[in-house]
Amino acid sequence: MNSNNLIEQKKNTHLYFQSGGSMYAVNSSNVLEIMKLPALDYPQKLPNNIVGLLKYNNFVINVIDVRFYLNIEVTPYSTHNELLIVKTDETIFGIITDKIIGIMPFDSSKIDTIPFVDSKTIIDSIYKLNQDTIFIINIYAIENLLKGSMAVNEVNIPALFPQDKTSKDIMIKRTQAISDKSNFSLMSGELHPKRKVISFNLNEDSYCIMLDNVKEVLKDTTITPVPGTPDFIEGIMNLRGDYITVINLKNFLGIPNNTENDKHPVIIVNYNDTDLAFLIDKINELFEVQEDKIDDAGDGYFASEFIYNEAPYTILNVEKIFTDKKLVVTDI
């Protein structure tokens, strides 16, 4: 892949998610973080197009649900909902989703612009993915709408959130973790640049890959076994006509397989114009890490370790995995 193609791919890489019965997407360059839905503040005088407020990185940010802007019925939330934190040049805000589906580069030839949109139209184009339609969100239009109130159907927004004690306690704990992280950043005088990472699980342990190396994230895929290959070669997958080798990370890294999973989540990783699919147990969050917490990669499979929201994470050394002598990548 030449540099122009790589730049174009990064420009068209989107994170897409489900809300209600539809799929939506935002450009991944505008995404700061993905997290499980925390408890939100809801002052009485909050505009009716905002579902709550959240203290995030020492700012109080608005949280919205795109369905309010599209006059679509909003169903009650649960602890399983996910919150997408996005940024424009001037604003940071959150978008509530049912679930994050994945990250992938959109083929520009399959993006259709919607005619006659204006600065307050939040859907400006659509993308065809097989038989599905993904609505691409213009977050700058949402930014404009957040500057004032708008006419939406009256809804008892606090009643959309879980009312049982167990769910409330879970969401309050998540909010406290976000607040603790913000307070730590303020106390430490955080001046170091940050890098985005995708986190995932192997058994119960948490790992990360730098987003710079991530080409796509899929929560489930079909894998075809290949006879006569090492046990760490799970097989191959067909990604829109391209065959990609699937590496079972636990087998490759010598980690015991303590979990059973009926799904096949993978992270498509690119290094030196070569793609591999890493089979994992569970895709978790996208968030930012200070560069000063990332050690030099060294010679091992694990680049460094750090603590995020009181949990330990290990960053994989992508270069070491791709150049390991036991892994010979060939075109199939």
Short mmCIF file of C-alpha atoms in Angstrom, two decimals:
data_model
loop_
_atom_site.label_atom_id
_atom_site.label_comp_id
_atom_site.label_asym_id
_atom_site.label_seq_id
_atom_site.Cartn_x
_atom_site.Cartn_y
_atom_site.Cartn_z
CA MET A 1 0.00 0.00 0.00
CA ASN A 2 1.58 3.31 -1.03
CA SER A 3 1.55 6.39 1.18
CA ASN A 4 -1.28 8.07 -0.74
CA ASN A 5 -3.52 5.02 -0.32
CA LEU A 6 -2.67 4.84 3.38
CA ILE A 7 -3.56 8.51 3.87
CA GLU A 8 -6.84 8.03 2.00
CA GLN A 9 -7.66 4.94 4.07
CA LYS A 10 -7.07 6.75 7.36
CA LYS A 11 -9.20 9.67 6.15
CA ASN A 12 -12.09 7.33 5.38
CA THR A 13 -11.79 5.12 8.46
CA HIS A 14 -15.03 5.23 10.45
CA LEU A 15 -16.29 3.87 13.72
CA TYR A 16 -19.81 2.55 13.28
CA PHE A 17 -22.43 1.71 15.86
CA GLN A 18 -26.01 0.64 16.34
CA SER A 19 -28.73 2.82 17.80
CA GLY A 20 -32.28 1.55 17.69
CA GLY A 21 -32.70 -0.47 14.52
CA SER A 22 -30.21 1.56 12.46
CA MET A 23 -26.45 1.85 12.06
CA TYR A 24 -24.54 5.12 12.18
CA ALA A 25 -20.90 6.10 11.75
CA VAL A 26 -18.49 8.88 12.64
CA ASN A 27 -15.00 9.44 11.31
CA SER A 28 -12.53 7.71 13.64
CA SER A 29 -10.28 10.80 13.68
CA ASN A 30 -13.01 12.57 15.68
CA VAL A 31 -13.30 9.77 18.27
CA LEU A 32 -11.61 10.28 21.62
CA GLU A 33 -12.88 7.33 23.59
CA ILE A 34 -15.44 4.53 23.91
CA MET A 35 -16.76 3.54 27.32
CA LYS A 36 -19.66 1.79 28.99
CA LEU A 37 -22.50 4.21 29.78
CA PRO A 38 -21.86 5.98 33.11
CA ALA A 39 -24.34 7.86 35.30
CA LEU A 40 -25.07 11.34 33.92
CA ASP A 41 -26.14 14.56 35.59
CA TYR A 42 -29.49 15.94 34.48
CA PRO A 43 -30.20 19.50 35.73
CA GLN A 44 -33.83 20.61 35.49
CA LYS A 45 -33.08 23.39 32.99
CA LEU A 46 -31.17 21.19 30.55
CA PRO A 47 -32.23 21.75 26.90
CA ASN A 48 -34.49 19.01 25.57
CA ASN A 49 -31.96 17.89 22.93
CA ILE A 50 -29.40 16.86 25.58
CA VAL A 51 -29.82 13.68 27.62
CA GLY A 52 -27.28 14.51 30.31
CA LEU A 53 -23.98 16.04 31.36
CA LEU A 54 -20.70 14.30 32.15
CA LYS A 55 -17.47 15.54 33.69
CA TYR A 56 -14.80 14.41 31.25
CA ASN A 57 -11.11 15.42 31.33
CA ASN A 58 -11.89 18.45 33.52
CA PHE A 59 -14.68 19.62 31.21
CA VAL A 60 -18.44 19.24 31.61
CA ILE A 61 -19.62 17.84 28.27
CA ASN A 62 -23.07 17.36 26.76
CA VAL A 63 -24.31 13.84 26.02
CA ILE A 64 -26.81 13.32 23.19
CA ASP A 65 -28.75 10.56 21.47
CA VAL A 66 -28.89 10.96 17.66
CA ARG A 67 -32.44 9.59 17.62
CA PHE A 68 -33.74 12.79 19.23
CA TYR A 69 -32.38 14.74 16.25
CA LEU A 70 -33.99 12.36 13.79
CA ASN A 71 -37.43 12.17 15.45
CA ILE A 72 -36.98 8.45 16.15
CA GLU A 73 -38.39 6.85 19.29
CA VAL A 74 -35.76 6.50 22.00
CA THR A 75 -35.92 3.25 23.95
CA PRO A 76 -34.76 2.94 27.60
CA TYR A 77 -31.05 2.61 28.31
CA SER A 78 -29.25 -0.07 30.31
CA THR A 79 -25.78 -0.73 31.69
CA HIS A 80 -24.97 -2.39 28.35
CA ASN A 81 -25.22 0.85 26.37
CA GLU A 82 -21.94 2.38 25.25
CA LEU A 83 -20.89 6.01 25.18
CA LEU A 84 -18.87 7.41 22.30
CA ILE A 85 -16.82 10.54 23.11
CA VAL A 86 -16.17 12.67 20.02
CA LYS A 87 -14.54 16.02 19.33
CA THR A 88 -14.77 18.78 16.77
CA ASP A 89 -12.34 21.69 16.53
CA GLU A 90 -14.21 23.48 19.32
CA THR A 91 -16.36 20.98 21.21
CA ILE A 92 -16.27 17.61 22.96
CA PHE A 93 -19.52 15.73 23.49
CA GLY A 94 -20.83 12.21 23.99
CA ILE A 95 -23.15 10.08 21.87
CA ILE A 96 -25.12 7.24 23.49
CA THR A 97 -25.16 4.05 21.41
CA ASP A 98 -26.72 0.63 21.80
CA LYS A 99 -23.39 -0.94 20.91
CA ILE A 100 -20.21 -0.22 18.98
CA ILE A 101 -20.02 -2.56 16.00
CA GLY A 102 -16.52 -1.93 14.68
CA ILE A 103 -13.99 0.28 12.95
CA MET A 104 -13.31 0.05 9.23
CA PRO A 105 -12.17 2.11 6.22
CA PHE A 106 -15.11 3.10 4.03
CA ASP A 107 -14.69 2.69 0.28
CA SER A 108 -15.17 6.26 -0.95
CA SER A 109 -16.89 5.00 -4.09
CA LYS A 110 -19.68 3.54 -1.92
CA ILE A 111 -20.33 6.76 0.03
CA ASP A 112 -23.39 8.59 -1.32
CA THR A 113 -23.83 12.23 -0.36
CA ILE A 114 -27.37 13.28 0.54
CA PRO A 115 -28.44 16.32 -1.50
CA PHE A 116 -29.86 19.55 -0.07
CA VAL A 117 -28.35 19.25 3.41
CA ASP A 118 -27.52 22.30 5.51
CA SER A 119 -25.36 23.07 8.54
CA LYS A 120 -27.97 21.57 10.89
CA THR A 121 -28.55 18.29 9.04
CA ILE A 122 -26.78 15.65 11.09
CA ILE A 123 -26.87 12.91 8.40
CA ASP A 124 -25.02 14.12 5.31
CA SER A 125 -24.16 10.83 3.56
CA ILE A 126 -24.81 7.10 3.59
CA TYR A 127 -22.61 4.06 3.12
CA LYS A 128 -23.64 0.69 1.72
CA LEU A 129 -22.12 -2.28 3.55
CA ASN A 130 -23.32 -5.47 1.90
CA GLN A 131 -27.11 -5.29 2.36
CA ASP A 132 -26.93 -2.75 5.21
CA THR A 133 -27.10 1.03 5.11
CA ILE A 134 -24.90 3.03 7.48
CA PHE A 135 -25.83 6.68 8.08
CA ILE A 136 -22.74 8.89 8.36
CA ILE A 137 -23.12 11.54 11.05
CA ASN A 138 -21.93 15.11 10.57
CA ILE A 139 -20.75 15.87 14.10
CA TYR A 140 -20.16 19.51 13.15
CA ALA A 141 -23.90 19.83 12.50
CA ILE A 142 -24.53 18.43 16.00
CA GLU A 143 -22.06 21.00 17.32
CA ASN A 144 -24.20 23.76 15.75
CA LEU A 145 -27.40 22.31 17.20
CA LEU A 146 -25.89 22.08 20.68
CA LYS A 147 -25.50 25.86 20.71
CA GLY A 148 -29.26 26.27 21.08
CA SER A 149 -32.44 24.42 21.90
CA MET A 150 -34.42 22.59 19.25
CA ALA A 151 -37.95 21.32 18.85
CA VAL A 152 -38.12 17.63 19.80
CA ASN A 153 -40.88 15.53 21.27
CA GLU A 154 -41.20 15.95 25.02
CA VAL A 155 -39.66 12.92 26.73
CA ASN A 156 -39.06 12.13 30.39
CA ILE A 157 -35.32 11.70 29.84
CA PRO A 158 -34.35 10.66 33.41
CA ALA A 159 -36.89 7.81 33.14
CA LEU A 160 -34.93 6.42 30.15
CA PHE A 161 -32.07 5.47 32.48
CA PRO A 162 -32.09 2.35 34.72
CA GLN A 163 -33.95 2.82 37.98
CA ASP A 164 -32.88 -0.35 39.83
CA LYS A 165 -30.20 -0.03 42.51
CA THR A 166 -27.77 -2.54 40.97
CA SER A 167 -27.65 -0.72 37.62
CA LYS A 168 -27.42 2.69 39.29
CA ASP A 169 -24.48 1.54 41.43
CA ILE A 170 -22.66 0.18 38.36
CA MET A 171 -23.12 3.43 36.41
CA ILE A 172 -22.15 5.61 39.39
CA LYS A 173 -18.96 3.58 39.79
CA ARG A 174 -18.14 4.21 36.11
CA THR A 175 -18.70 7.95 36.57
CA GLN A 176 -16.43 7.98 39.61
CA ALA A 177 -13.67 6.22 37.62
CA ILE A 178 -13.91 8.91 34.92
CA SER A 179 -13.76 11.64 37.57
CA ASP A 180 -10.76 10.03 39.29
CA LYS A 181 -8.94 9.86 35.96
CA SER A 182 -9.68 13.55 35.30
CA ASN A 183 -8.51 14.57 38.79
CA PHE A 184 -5.28 12.59 38.38
CA SER A 185 -4.62 14.30 35.05
CA LEU A 186 -5.13 17.71 36.67
CA MET A 187 -2.87 16.89 39.62
CA SER A 188 -0.10 15.50 37.44
CA GLY A 189 -0.12 18.53 35.12
CA GLU A 190 -0.65 16.33 32.10
CA LEU A 191 1.34 17.95 29.29
CA HIS A 192 2.49 14.91 27.36
CA PRO A 193 0.96 14.10 23.98
CA LYS A 194 -1.46 11.19 23.81
CA ARG A 195 -1.92 8.22 21.52
CA LYS A 196 -5.13 6.28 20.93
CA VAL A 197 -5.28 2.57 21.66
CA ILE A 198 -7.83 -0.21 21.15
CA SER A 199 -8.18 -2.43 24.21
CA PHE A 200 -9.24 -6.07 24.22
CA ASN A 201 -9.25 -9.18 26.38
CA LEU A 202 -7.33 -12.43 26.23
CA ASN A 203 -8.96 -14.51 28.97
CA GLU A 204 -9.48 -12.01 31.80
CA ASP A 205 -6.39 -9.92 31.05
CA SER A 206 -6.52 -6.60 29.18
CA TYR A 207 -4.24 -5.73 26.26
CA CYS A 208 -3.91 -2.84 23.81
CA ILE A 209 -2.81 -2.14 20.26
CA MET A 210 -1.94 1.33 19.00
CA LEU A 211 -4.74 2.66 16.81
CA ASP A 212 -2.11 3.70 14.24
CA ASN A 213 -1.64 -0.01 13.48
CA VAL A 214 -5.35 -0.89 13.47
CA LYS A 215 -7.01 -1.11 10.08
CA GLU A 216 -10.35 -2.52 11.16
CA VAL A 217 -12.19 -4.00 14.14
CA LEU A 218 -14.85 -6.69 13.75
CA LYS A 219 -16.87 -8.18 16.62
CA ASP A 220 -17.52 -11.41 14.71
CA THR A 221 -16.29 -12.94 11.47
CA THR A 222 -16.22 -16.23 9.57
CA ILE A 223 -12.89 -18.05 9.72
CA THR A 224 -11.94 -20.88 7.37
CA PRO A 225 -9.43 -23.37 8.87
CA VAL A 226 -6.34 -24.20 6.80
CA PRO A 227 -5.03 -27.79 7.21
CA GLY A 228 -1.37 -28.34 8.06
CA THR A 229 -0.73 -24.91 9.60
CA PRO A 230 0.70 -24.24 13.10
CA ASP A 231 -1.76 -24.13 15.98
CA PHE A 232 -1.50 -20.34 16.20
CA ILE A 233 -2.86 -20.00 12.65
CA GLU A 234 -6.62 -20.02 13.22
CA GLY A 235 -7.27 -19.94 9.47
CA ILE A 236 -8.12 -17.30 6.87
CA MET A 237 -10.95 -14.81 6.53
CA ASN A 238 -12.42 -13.11 3.50
CA LEU A 239 -12.50 -9.36 3.99
CA ARG A 240 -14.40 -7.92 1.02
CA GLY A 241 -12.49 -10.07 -1.45
CA ASP A 242 -9.10 -10.03 0.30
CA TYR A 243 -7.94 -13.14 2.15
CA ILE A 244 -6.25 -12.40 5.47
CA THR A 245 -4.42 -14.81 7.78
CA VAL A 246 -6.03 -15.06 11.22
CA ILE A 247 -3.62 -15.40 14.15
CA ASN A 248 -4.89 -16.91 17.39
CA LEU A 249 -3.12 -14.51 19.73
CA LYS A 250 -3.37 -16.75 22.79
CA ASN A 251 -1.73 -19.66 20.99
CA PHE A 252 0.88 -17.38 19.42
CA LEU A 253 1.79 -15.74 22.75
CA GLY A 254 1.64 -19.00 24.74
CA ILE A 255 -1.35 -17.89 26.83
CA PRO A 256 -3.62 -20.70 28.14
CA ASN A 257 -7.07 -20.77 26.55
CA ASN A 258 -9.37 -20.40 29.56
CA THR A 259 -12.45 -19.06 27.78
CA GLU A 260 -14.91 -20.35 25.22
CA ASN A 261 -16.41 -17.92 22.72
CA ASP A 262 -19.06 -18.64 20.12
CA LYS A 263 -18.11 -15.43 18.31
CA HIS A 264 -14.86 -14.63 16.51
CA PRO A 265 -13.88 -11.02 17.23
CA VAL A 266 -10.78 -9.89 15.34
CA ILE A 267 -8.61 -6.82 15.02
CA ILE A 268 -7.15 -6.29 11.53
CA VAL A 269 -3.62 -4.99 12.11
CA ASN A 270 -1.35 -3.46 9.50
CA TYR A 271 2.43 -3.30 9.62
CA ASN A 272 4.69 -2.48 6.67
CA ASP A 273 1.83 -2.89 4.17
CA THR A 274 0.96 -6.36 5.51
CA ASP A 275 -2.38 -7.21 7.14
CA LEU A 276 -3.01 -9.84 9.81
CA ALA A 277 -6.19 -10.56 11.76
CA PHE A 278 -5.66 -11.06 15.50
CA LEU A 279 -8.28 -13.38 17.02
CA ILE A 280 -9.12 -12.21 20.53
CA ASP A 281 -11.75 -12.94 23.21
CA LYS A 282 -13.46 -9.56 23.50
CA ILE A 283 -13.10 -6.05 22.11
CA ASN A 284 -13.33 -3.43 24.85
CA GLU A 285 -12.69 0.30 24.75
CA LEU A 286 -10.92 2.89 22.67
CA PHE A 287 -9.10 5.50 24.74
CA GLU A 288 -6.00 7.70 24.91
CA VAL A 289 -2.72 6.98 26.69
CA GLN A 290 -0.01 9.49 27.55
CA GLU A 291 3.09 8.87 25.49
CA ASP A 292 5.33 9.05 28.55
CA LYS A 293 3.58 5.92 29.87
CA ILE A 294 4.58 3.96 26.77
CA ASP A 295 8.05 2.44 27.11
CA ASP A 296 10.34 1.54 24.24
CA ALA A 297 9.08 -1.61 22.57
CA GLY A 298 12.21 -3.69 23.17
CA ASP A 299 12.57 -7.24 21.85
CA GLY A 300 9.58 -8.95 23.47
CA TYR A 301 5.96 -9.38 22.42
CA PHE A 302 4.85 -6.88 25.06
CA ALA A 303 5.89 -3.25 24.62
CA SER A 304 4.87 -1.86 28.01
CA GLU A 305 2.30 -1.89 30.79
CA PHE A 306 0.23 0.91 32.31
CA ILE A 307 -2.75 1.50 34.60
CA TYR A 308 -6.01 2.95 33.26
CA ASN A 309 -9.11 3.36 35.45
CA GLU A 310 -7.34 1.31 38.14
CA ALA A 311 -6.92 -1.67 35.78
CA PRO A 312 -3.62 -2.94 34.30
CA TYR A 313 -3.15 -3.01 30.51
CA THR A 314 -0.36 -4.46 28.35
CA ILE A 315 0.53 -2.93 24.98
CA LEU A 316 1.46 -5.44 22.29
CA ASN A 317 4.66 -5.01 20.31
CA VAL A 318 3.19 -5.22 16.79
CA GLU A 319 6.59 -5.03 15.09
CA LYS A 320 7.88 -8.03 17.05
CA ILE A 321 4.82 -10.13 16.18
CA PHE A 322 4.95 -9.35 12.47
CA THR A 323 8.70 -9.97 12.19
CA ASP A 324 8.86 -13.05 14.40
CA LYS A 325 10.73 -15.94 12.73
CA LYS A 326 7.97 -18.45 13.46
CA LEU A 327 5.48 -16.32 11.56
CA VAL A 328 5.99 -16.40 7.81
CA VAL A 329 3.23 -14.39 6.13
CA THR A 330 2.50 -15.43 2.56
CA ASP A 331 -0.21 -14.45 0.11
CA ILE A 332 -2.96 -17.03 -0.15
#
